[in-house]
């Protein structure tokens, strides 16, 4: 088990400060107290003591759990969460799925906001209790036992609008790079894509569906595979910006011009997408974070409804579509 000396080093404080925190003395600032407790929890130091001490910060602490890749995507979301919580005198602790189990319980925090597909529905149902409500930003869980509410992007109509715009521009041969199949985002985005093509009587060959995982490298690899067929689609629709950017890099390496030879679209409207001039769908990330925090606070007070809160998204037409 980690020693007090090592905790002090990790926290950047003296051993006496760690001792004061663990003994509940009030001569330590709140931020330092929480930092020390967080490190102790991460390293399994004296769980019984920590459970008691953590209760002192429970009443004003919220946990945000996110995936440990593409951290730039989360900055605006975190900003929105932080602003709302600060306005209501709550503190925010941010962690990835690797350490989530240390913080996802009512003895440490008052609730959590989750945007991480790697945490299973079963796990979230097991931790979402009346004394520890959970707001989900990437899925909807229908369970009477779980104290959850969803604040999610309304992917389907936004994707329908963008694909209809592509059809109206004369595109007929489409490709699609999807994200993780089990995620709600990918399911809704592909449904909007395929339904709009069907509505316009445009056939979509499943051989032009390529699997990715939302990371840039997967988009790059999908485009490399696509190019082997020597039969590129006219337009490639990607389930997020990272994969679209990866695909564009692969095309450029092989002297395939965007948008002259192939048009490309994304979804998210990241800063990198704006810099590249990527046609995409803009998600109100700051607002989604703020609303997620607001809904969580309402759940803590018992005033929140159970129906999902869906945020609208808008199409951004840029230079990657001719």
PDB file of C-alpha atoms in Angstrom, residues 32-290:
ATOM      1  CA  UNK A  32      -5.522  20.786  -1.198  1.00  0.00           C
ATOM      2  CA  UNK A  33      -7.783  18.554   0.898  1.00  0.00           C
ATOM      3  CA  UNK A  34      -9.572  17.245  -2.188  1.00  0.00           C
ATOM      4  CA  UNK A  35      -6.299  16.711  -4.079  1.00  0.00           C
ATOM      5  CA  UNK A  36      -4.848  14.627  -1.246  1.00  0.00           C
ATOM      6  CA  UNK A  37      -8.037  12.573  -0.856  1.00  0.00           C
ATOM      7  CA  UNK A  38      -8.183  11.988  -4.585  1.00  0.00           C
ATOM      8  CA  UNK A  39      -4.610  10.661  -4.658  1.00  0.00           C
ATOM      9  CA  UNK A  40      -5.310   8.459  -1.653  1.00  0.00           C
ATOM     10  CA  UNK A  41      -8.388   7.015  -3.328  1.00  0.00           C
ATOM     11  CA  UNK A  42      -6.498   6.365  -6.554  1.00  0.00           C
ATOM     12  CA  UNK A  43      -3.830   4.395  -4.673  1.00  0.00           C
ATOM     13  CA  UNK A  44      -6.048   2.592  -2.178  1.00  0.00           C
ATOM     14  CA  UNK A  45      -4.639   4.227   0.950  1.00  0.00           C
ATOM     15  CA  UNK A  46      -6.520   3.341   4.157  1.00  0.00           C
ATOM     16  CA  UNK A  47     -10.001   2.875   2.609  1.00  0.00           C
ATOM     17  CA  UNK A  48     -11.888   3.039   5.939  1.00  0.00           C
ATOM     18  CA  UNK A  49     -10.348   6.351   6.859  1.00  0.00           C
ATOM     19  CA  UNK A  50     -10.864   7.709   3.369  1.00  0.00           C
ATOM     20  CA  UNK A  51     -14.515   6.786   3.324  1.00  0.00           C
ATOM     21  CA  UNK A  52     -15.054   8.860   6.441  1.00  0.00           C
ATOM     22  CA  UNK A  53     -12.950  11.800   5.249  1.00  0.00           C
ATOM     23  CA  UNK A  54     -14.438  11.763   1.760  1.00  0.00           C
ATOM     24  CA  UNK A  55     -17.846  12.454   3.274  1.00  0.00           C
ATOM     25  CA  UNK A  56     -16.624  15.911   4.145  1.00  0.00           C
ATOM     26  CA  UNK A  57     -16.350  16.800   0.455  1.00  0.00           C
ATOM     27  CA  UNK A  58     -19.273  14.727  -0.806  1.00  0.00           C
ATOM     28  CA  UNK A  59     -21.905  17.423  -0.487  1.00  0.00           C
ATOM     29  CA  UNK A  60     -20.271  19.697  -3.037  1.00  0.00           C
ATOM     30  CA  UNK A  61     -18.379  17.380  -5.381  1.00  0.00           C
ATOM     31  CA  UNK A  62     -19.359  16.128  -8.854  1.00  0.00           C
ATOM     32  CA  UNK A  63     -17.388  13.631 -10.947  1.00  0.00           C
ATOM     33  CA  UNK A  64     -17.013  13.875 -14.738  1.00  0.00           C
ATOM     34  CA  UNK A  65     -15.871  10.667 -16.469  1.00  0.00           C
ATOM     35  CA  UNK A  66     -14.613  10.804 -20.041  1.00  0.00           C
ATOM     36  CA  UNK A  67     -12.654   8.679 -22.516  1.00  0.00           C
ATOM     37  CA  UNK A  68      -8.904   8.982 -22.326  1.00  0.00           C
ATOM     38  CA  UNK A  69      -8.390   9.879 -25.990  1.00  0.00           C
ATOM     39  CA  UNK A  70      -9.083  13.034 -27.991  1.00  0.00           C
ATOM     40  CA  UNK A  71      -9.080  15.214 -24.897  1.00  0.00           C
ATOM     41  CA  UNK A  72      -9.433  18.384 -26.999  1.00  0.00           C
ATOM     42  CA  UNK A  73     -13.012  17.328 -27.781  1.00  0.00           C
ATOM     43  CA  UNK A  74     -13.914  17.570 -24.103  1.00  0.00           C
ATOM     44  CA  UNK A  75     -12.509  21.004 -23.276  1.00  0.00           C
ATOM     45  CA  UNK A  76     -15.663  22.988 -24.103  1.00  0.00           C
ATOM     46  CA  UNK A  77     -17.863  20.376 -22.422  1.00  0.00           C
ATOM     47  CA  UNK A  78     -15.759  20.533 -19.264  1.00  0.00           C
ATOM     48  CA  UNK A  79     -15.877  24.337 -19.368  1.00  0.00           C
ATOM     49  CA  UNK A  80     -19.685  24.276 -19.491  1.00  0.00           C
ATOM     50  CA  UNK A  81     -19.878  21.768 -16.636  1.00  0.00           C
ATOM     51  CA  UNK A  82     -17.400  23.753 -14.553  1.00  0.00           C
ATOM     52  CA  UNK A  83     -19.179  27.089 -15.021  1.00  0.00           C
ATOM     53  CA  UNK A  84     -22.550  25.665 -13.987  1.00  0.00           C
ATOM     54  CA  UNK A  85     -21.119  23.879 -10.950  1.00  0.00           C
ATOM     55  CA  UNK A  86     -19.104  26.924  -9.870  1.00  0.00           C
ATOM     56  CA  UNK A  87     -22.244  29.078 -10.061  1.00  0.00           C
ATOM     57  CA  UNK A  88     -23.874  26.617  -7.672  1.00  0.00           C
ATOM     58  CA  UNK A  89     -20.893  26.227  -5.286  1.00  0.00           C
ATOM     59  CA  UNK A  90     -20.007  22.702  -6.403  1.00  0.00           C
ATOM     60  CA  UNK A  91     -16.540  21.329  -7.116  1.00  0.00           C
ATOM     61  CA  UNK A  92     -15.600  19.207 -10.113  1.00  0.00           C
ATOM     62  CA  UNK A  93     -13.328  16.169 -10.248  1.00  0.00           C
ATOM     63  CA  UNK A  94     -12.378  14.868 -13.702  1.00  0.00           C
ATOM     64  CA  UNK A  95     -11.246  11.318 -14.370  1.00  0.00           C
ATOM     65  CA  UNK A  96     -11.095   8.658 -17.092  1.00  0.00           C
ATOM     66  CA  UNK A  97     -12.575   5.171 -17.016  1.00  0.00           C
ATOM     67  CA  UNK A  98      -9.272   3.834 -15.659  1.00  0.00           C
ATOM     68  CA  UNK A  99      -9.893   5.463 -12.286  1.00  0.00           C
ATOM     69  CA  UNK A 100     -13.673   5.931 -12.351  1.00  0.00           C
ATOM     70  CA  UNK A 101     -14.375   3.155  -9.842  1.00  0.00           C
ATOM     71  CA  UNK A 102     -12.502   5.150  -7.186  1.00  0.00           C
ATOM     72  CA  UNK A 103     -14.933   8.058  -7.414  1.00  0.00           C
ATOM     73  CA  UNK A 104     -18.262   6.670  -8.676  1.00  0.00           C
ATOM     74  CA  UNK A 105     -19.977   6.197  -5.333  1.00  0.00           C
ATOM     75  CA  UNK A 106     -22.073   8.223  -2.927  1.00  0.00           C
ATOM     76  CA  UNK A 107     -19.469   8.154  -0.160  1.00  0.00           C
ATOM     77  CA  UNK A 108     -17.194  10.350  -2.262  1.00  0.00           C
ATOM     78  CA  UNK A 109     -19.366  12.568  -4.461  1.00  0.00           C
ATOM     79  CA  UNK A 110     -22.931  13.762  -4.878  1.00  0.00           C
ATOM     80  CA  UNK A 111     -23.270  12.572  -8.468  1.00  0.00           C
ATOM     81  CA  UNK A 112     -21.560  12.052 -11.811  1.00  0.00           C
ATOM     82  CA  UNK A 113     -21.671  13.090 -15.456  1.00  0.00           C
ATOM     83  CA  UNK A 114     -20.509  10.342 -17.827  1.00  0.00           C
ATOM     84  CA  UNK A 115     -19.308  10.605 -21.430  1.00  0.00           C
ATOM     85  CA  UNK A 116     -17.417   7.350 -21.872  1.00  0.00           C
ATOM     86  CA  UNK A 117     -18.646   4.454 -23.988  1.00  0.00           C
ATOM     87  CA  UNK A 118     -16.297   2.005 -22.243  1.00  0.00           C
ATOM     88  CA  UNK A 119     -18.371   2.122 -19.054  1.00  0.00           C
ATOM     89  CA  UNK A 120     -21.073  -0.511 -19.541  1.00  0.00           C
ATOM     90  CA  UNK A 121     -24.781   0.025 -18.998  1.00  0.00           C
ATOM     91  CA  UNK A 122     -24.770  -2.656 -16.288  1.00  0.00           C
ATOM     92  CA  UNK A 123     -22.023  -0.858 -14.379  1.00  0.00           C
ATOM     93  CA  UNK A 124     -23.781   2.494 -14.602  1.00  0.00           C
ATOM     94  CA  UNK A 125     -27.068   0.961 -13.444  1.00  0.00           C
ATOM     95  CA  UNK A 126     -25.228  -0.513 -10.452  1.00  0.00           C
ATOM     96  CA  UNK A 127     -23.799   2.846  -9.315  1.00  0.00           C
ATOM     97  CA  UNK A 128     -26.642   5.246 -10.217  1.00  0.00           C
ATOM     98  CA  UNK A 129     -28.590   5.491  -6.967  1.00  0.00           C
ATOM     99  CA  UNK A 130     -30.795   8.135  -5.326  1.00  0.00           C
ATOM    100  CA  UNK A 131     -27.787   9.358  -3.314  1.00  0.00           C
ATOM    101  CA  UNK A 132     -25.578   9.251  -6.419  1.00  0.00           C
ATOM    102  CA  UNK A 133     -27.497  10.264  -9.590  1.00  0.00           C
ATOM    103  CA  UNK A 134     -25.767  10.030 -12.972  1.00  0.00           C
ATOM    104  CA  UNK A 135     -26.238  12.151 -16.087  1.00  0.00           C
ATOM    105  CA  UNK A 136     -25.337  10.313 -19.313  1.00  0.00           C
ATOM    106  CA  UNK A 137     -24.053  12.239 -22.327  1.00  0.00           C
ATOM    107  CA  UNK A 138     -23.558   9.321 -24.737  1.00  0.00           C
ATOM    108  CA  UNK A 139     -26.520   6.977 -24.284  1.00  0.00           C
ATOM    109  CA  UNK A 140     -30.009   6.388 -22.914  1.00  0.00           C
ATOM    110  CA  UNK A 141     -30.518   3.748 -20.241  1.00  0.00           C
ATOM    111  CA  UNK A 142     -34.078   2.646 -19.615  1.00  0.00           C
ATOM    112  CA  UNK A 143     -34.096   1.235 -16.111  1.00  0.00           C
ATOM    113  CA  UNK A 144     -36.481   1.837 -13.246  1.00  0.00           C
ATOM    114  CA  UNK A 145     -33.725   0.934 -10.784  1.00  0.00           C
ATOM    115  CA  UNK A 146     -31.108   3.385 -12.091  1.00  0.00           C
ATOM    116  CA  UNK A 147     -31.120   7.063 -11.122  1.00  0.00           C
ATOM    117  CA  UNK A 148     -30.044   8.343 -14.548  1.00  0.00           C
ATOM    118  CA  UNK A 149     -30.963  11.050 -17.032  1.00  0.00           C
ATOM    119  CA  UNK A 150     -29.589  11.586 -20.534  1.00  0.00           C
ATOM    120  CA  UNK A 151     -28.392  14.834 -22.090  1.00  0.00           C
ATOM    121  CA  UNK A 152     -27.492  13.884 -25.649  1.00  0.00           C
ATOM    122  CA  UNK A 153     -27.079  15.289 -29.147  1.00  0.00           C
ATOM    123  CA  UNK A 154     -30.033  14.804 -31.493  1.00  0.00           C
ATOM    124  CA  UNK A 155     -27.856  13.191 -34.155  1.00  0.00           C
ATOM    125  CA  UNK A 156     -30.505  11.898 -36.525  1.00  0.00           C
ATOM    126  CA  UNK A 157     -32.124  15.094 -37.894  1.00  0.00           C
ATOM    127  CA  UNK A 158     -28.755  16.847 -38.234  1.00  0.00           C
ATOM    128  CA  UNK A 159     -27.313  13.959 -40.266  1.00  0.00           C
ATOM    129  CA  UNK A 160     -30.470  13.829 -42.393  1.00  0.00           C
ATOM    130  CA  UNK A 161     -30.097  17.537 -43.151  1.00  0.00           C
ATOM    131  CA  UNK A 162     -26.459  17.216 -44.165  1.00  0.00           C
ATOM    132  CA  UNK A 163     -26.968  14.142 -46.357  1.00  0.00           C
ATOM    133  CA  UNK A 164     -29.962  15.775 -48.040  1.00  0.00           C
ATOM    134  CA  UNK A 165     -27.726  18.767 -48.756  1.00  0.00           C
ATOM    135  CA  UNK A 166     -25.196  16.429 -50.377  1.00  0.00           C
ATOM    136  CA  UNK A 167     -27.909  14.797 -52.470  1.00  0.00           C
ATOM    137  CA  UNK A 168     -29.164  18.224 -53.549  1.00  0.00           C
ATOM    138  CA  UNK A 169     -25.609  19.014 -54.703  1.00  0.00           C
ATOM    139  CA  UNK A 170     -25.782  16.061 -57.069  1.00  0.00           C
ATOM    140  CA  UNK A 171     -23.855  13.363 -55.176  1.00  0.00           C
ATOM    141  CA  UNK A 172     -25.014   9.800 -55.838  1.00  0.00           C
ATOM    142  CA  UNK A 173     -22.130   7.521 -54.796  1.00  0.00           C
ATOM    143  CA  UNK A 174     -21.588   7.630 -51.038  1.00  0.00           C
ATOM    144  CA  UNK A 175     -19.126   6.086 -48.614  1.00  0.00           C
ATOM    145  CA  UNK A 176     -19.435   5.986 -44.820  1.00  0.00           C
ATOM    146  CA  UNK A 177     -16.878   5.563 -42.038  1.00  0.00           C
ATOM    147  CA  UNK A 178     -18.666   4.597 -38.843  1.00  0.00           C
ATOM    148  CA  UNK A 179     -17.579   4.776 -35.229  1.00  0.00           C
ATOM    149  CA  UNK A 180     -18.038   2.055 -32.628  1.00  0.00           C
ATOM    150  CA  UNK A 181     -21.131   0.118 -33.678  1.00  0.00           C
ATOM    151  CA  UNK A 182     -22.610  -0.181 -30.193  1.00  0.00           C
ATOM    152  CA  UNK A 183     -22.629   3.572 -29.493  1.00  0.00           C
ATOM    153  CA  UNK A 184     -25.851   5.552 -29.754  1.00  0.00           C
ATOM    154  CA  UNK A 185     -24.072   8.324 -31.682  1.00  0.00           C
ATOM    155  CA  UNK A 186     -22.968   5.960 -34.442  1.00  0.00           C
ATOM    156  CA  UNK A 187     -26.332   4.218 -34.635  1.00  0.00           C
ATOM    157  CA  UNK A 188     -28.242   7.478 -34.980  1.00  0.00           C
ATOM    158  CA  UNK A 189     -25.770   9.028 -37.404  1.00  0.00           C
ATOM    159  CA  UNK A 190     -25.785   6.029 -39.713  1.00  0.00           C
ATOM    160  CA  UNK A 191     -29.577   5.798 -39.507  1.00  0.00           C
ATOM    161  CA  UNK A 192     -29.872   9.437 -40.597  1.00  0.00           C
ATOM    162  CA  UNK A 193     -27.409   8.777 -43.415  1.00  0.00           C
ATOM    163  CA  UNK A 194     -29.042   5.596 -44.736  1.00  0.00           C
ATOM    164  CA  UNK A 195     -32.649   6.754 -44.306  1.00  0.00           C
ATOM    165  CA  UNK A 196     -31.983   9.962 -46.256  1.00  0.00           C
ATOM    166  CA  UNK A 197     -30.383   8.035 -49.117  1.00  0.00           C
ATOM    167  CA  UNK A 198     -33.333   5.626 -49.175  1.00  0.00           C
ATOM    168  CA  UNK A 199     -35.765   8.554 -49.169  1.00  0.00           C
ATOM    169  CA  UNK A 200     -34.022   9.843 -52.295  1.00  0.00           C
ATOM    170  CA  UNK A 201     -33.978   6.352 -53.889  1.00  0.00           C
ATOM    171  CA  UNK A 202     -30.176   6.203 -53.791  1.00  0.00           C
ATOM    172  CA  UNK A 203     -28.789   2.730 -53.178  1.00  0.00           C
ATOM    173  CA  UNK A 204     -25.991   2.385 -50.638  1.00  0.00           C
ATOM    174  CA  UNK A 205     -23.673  -0.574 -51.123  1.00  0.00           C
ATOM    175  CA  UNK A 206     -22.574  -1.953 -47.736  1.00  0.00           C
ATOM    176  CA  UNK A 207     -19.113  -2.568 -49.170  1.00  0.00           C
ATOM    177  CA  UNK A 208     -18.717   1.201 -48.857  1.00  0.00           C
ATOM    178  CA  UNK A 209     -19.313   1.073 -45.088  1.00  0.00           C
ATOM    179  CA  UNK A 210     -15.979   1.132 -43.264  1.00  0.00           C
ATOM    180  CA  UNK A 211     -15.570   0.526 -39.533  1.00  0.00           C
ATOM    181  CA  UNK A 212     -13.647   2.930 -37.325  1.00  0.00           C
ATOM    182  CA  UNK A 213     -13.399   3.732 -33.629  1.00  0.00           C
ATOM    183  CA  UNK A 214     -13.673   7.565 -33.645  1.00  0.00           C
ATOM    184  CA  UNK A 215      -9.890   7.961 -33.643  1.00  0.00           C
ATOM    185  CA  UNK A 216      -7.975   9.662 -36.445  1.00  0.00           C
ATOM    186  CA  UNK A 217      -5.886   6.571 -37.160  1.00  0.00           C
ATOM    187  CA  UNK A 218      -8.967   4.469 -37.885  1.00  0.00           C
ATOM    188  CA  UNK A 219     -10.156   7.001 -40.470  1.00  0.00           C
ATOM    189  CA  UNK A 220      -6.697   6.980 -42.040  1.00  0.00           C
ATOM    190  CA  UNK A 221      -6.695   3.178 -42.249  1.00  0.00           C
ATOM    191  CA  UNK A 222     -10.248   3.049 -43.617  1.00  0.00           C
ATOM    192  CA  UNK A 223      -9.309   5.457 -46.408  1.00  0.00           C
ATOM    193  CA  UNK A 224      -6.216   3.384 -47.242  1.00  0.00           C
ATOM    194  CA  UNK A 225      -8.400   0.289 -47.596  1.00  0.00           C
ATOM    195  CA  UNK A 226     -10.934   2.270 -49.630  1.00  0.00           C
ATOM    196  CA  UNK A 227      -8.280   3.319 -52.110  1.00  0.00           C
ATOM    197  CA  UNK A 228      -7.324  -0.284 -52.847  1.00  0.00           C
ATOM    198  CA  UNK A 229     -10.592  -0.782 -54.733  1.00  0.00           C
ATOM    199  CA  UNK A 230      -9.821   1.954 -57.279  1.00  0.00           C
ATOM    200  CA  UNK A 231     -13.508   2.838 -57.067  1.00  0.00           C
ATOM    201  CA  UNK A 232     -13.785   5.762 -54.695  1.00  0.00           C
ATOM    202  CA  UNK A 233     -17.190   7.193 -53.774  1.00  0.00           C
ATOM    203  CA  UNK A 234     -17.972  10.760 -54.754  1.00  0.00           C
ATOM    204  CA  UNK A 235     -18.404  11.755 -51.122  1.00  0.00           C
ATOM    205  CA  UNK A 236     -17.257  10.165 -47.866  1.00  0.00           C
ATOM    206  CA  UNK A 237     -19.443  10.789 -44.820  1.00  0.00           C
ATOM    207  CA  UNK A 238     -17.662  10.158 -41.503  1.00  0.00           C
ATOM    208  CA  UNK A 239     -19.260   9.633 -38.092  1.00  0.00           C
ATOM    209  CA  UNK A 240     -16.887  12.135 -36.485  1.00  0.00           C
ATOM    210  CA  UNK A 241     -14.239  14.730 -37.335  1.00  0.00           C
ATOM    211  CA  UNK A 242     -11.256  12.691 -36.180  1.00  0.00           C
ATOM    212  CA  UNK A 243     -11.925   9.931 -38.692  1.00  0.00           C
ATOM    213  CA  UNK A 244     -12.633  12.455 -41.444  1.00  0.00           C
ATOM    214  CA  UNK A 245      -9.310  14.184 -40.781  1.00  0.00           C
ATOM    215  CA  UNK A 246      -7.492  10.836 -40.838  1.00  0.00           C
ATOM    216  CA  UNK A 247      -9.136   9.943 -44.161  1.00  0.00           C
ATOM    217  CA  UNK A 248      -8.180  13.304 -45.694  1.00  0.00           C
ATOM    218  CA  UNK A 249      -4.549  12.778 -44.676  1.00  0.00           C
ATOM    219  CA  UNK A 250      -4.537   9.362 -46.342  1.00  0.00           C
ATOM    220  CA  UNK A 251      -6.048  10.798 -49.527  1.00  0.00           C
ATOM    221  CA  UNK A 252      -3.542  13.647 -49.635  1.00  0.00           C
ATOM    222  CA  UNK A 253      -0.624  11.233 -49.217  1.00  0.00           C
ATOM    223  CA  UNK A 254      -1.863   9.417 -52.312  1.00  0.00           C
ATOM    224  CA  UNK A 255      -2.393  12.575 -54.385  1.00  0.00           C
ATOM    225  CA  UNK A 256      -6.172  12.321 -54.158  1.00  0.00           C
ATOM    226  CA  UNK A 257      -7.526  15.836 -53.875  1.00  0.00           C
ATOM    227  CA  UNK A 258     -10.244  16.943 -51.481  1.00  0.00           C
ATOM    228  CA  UNK A 259     -12.785  18.069 -52.646  1.00  0.00           C
ATOM    229  CA  UNK A 260     -11.830  17.877 -56.345  1.00  0.00           C
ATOM    230  CA  UNK A 261     -11.539  14.065 -56.423  1.00  0.00           C
ATOM    231  CA  UNK A 262     -13.610  13.185 -53.358  1.00  0.00           C
ATOM    232  CA  UNK A 263     -15.642  15.259 -50.896  1.00  0.00           C
ATOM    233  CA  UNK A 264     -15.433  14.501 -47.164  1.00  0.00           C
ATOM    234  CA  UNK A 265     -17.656  15.380 -44.200  1.00  0.00           C
ATOM    235  CA  UNK A 266     -17.333  14.888 -40.424  1.00  0.00           C
ATOM    236  CA  UNK A 267     -19.413  15.342 -37.287  1.00  0.00           C
ATOM    237  CA  UNK A 268     -18.578  17.333 -34.088  1.00  0.00           C
ATOM    238  CA  UNK A 269     -16.998  20.584 -35.401  1.00  0.00           C
ATOM    239  CA  UNK A 270     -13.711  20.343 -33.530  1.00  0.00           C
ATOM    240  CA  UNK A 271     -11.128  23.128 -33.719  1.00  0.00           C
ATOM    241  CA  UNK A 272      -9.029  20.974 -36.072  1.00  0.00           C
ATOM    242  CA  UNK A 273     -12.051  20.573 -38.362  1.00  0.00           C
ATOM    243  CA  UNK A 274     -12.544  24.336 -38.552  1.00  0.00           C
ATOM    244  CA  UNK A 275      -8.851  24.863 -39.341  1.00  0.00           C
ATOM    245  CA  UNK A 276      -8.979  22.277 -42.144  1.00  0.00           C
ATOM    246  CA  UNK A 277     -12.183  23.676 -43.604  1.00  0.00           C
ATOM    247  CA  UNK A 278     -14.010  20.404 -42.986  1.00  0.00           C
ATOM    248  CA  UNK A 279     -17.724  20.290 -43.703  1.00  0.00           C
ATOM    249  CA  UNK A 280     -19.240  18.936 -40.509  1.00  0.00           C
ATOM    250  CA  UNK A 281     -22.067  19.119 -38.005  1.00  0.00           C
ATOM    251  CA  UNK A 282     -21.551  21.467 -35.086  1.00  0.00           C
ATOM    252  CA  UNK A 283     -22.435  20.252 -31.601  1.00  0.00           C
ATOM    253  CA  UNK A 284     -23.053  22.891 -28.894  1.00  0.00           C
ATOM    254  CA  UNK A 285     -20.423  21.369 -26.595  1.00  0.00           C
ATOM    255  CA  UNK A 286     -20.219  24.150 -23.989  1.00  0.00           C
ATOM    256  CA  UNK A 287     -24.000  24.256 -23.758  1.00  0.00           C
ATOM    257  CA  UNK A 288     -24.242  20.461 -23.508  1.00  0.00           C
ATOM    258  CA  UNK A 289     -21.822  20.457 -20.568  1.00  0.00           C
ATOM    259  CA  UNK A 290     -23.661  23.280 -18.839  1.00  0.00           C
TER     260      UNK A 290
END
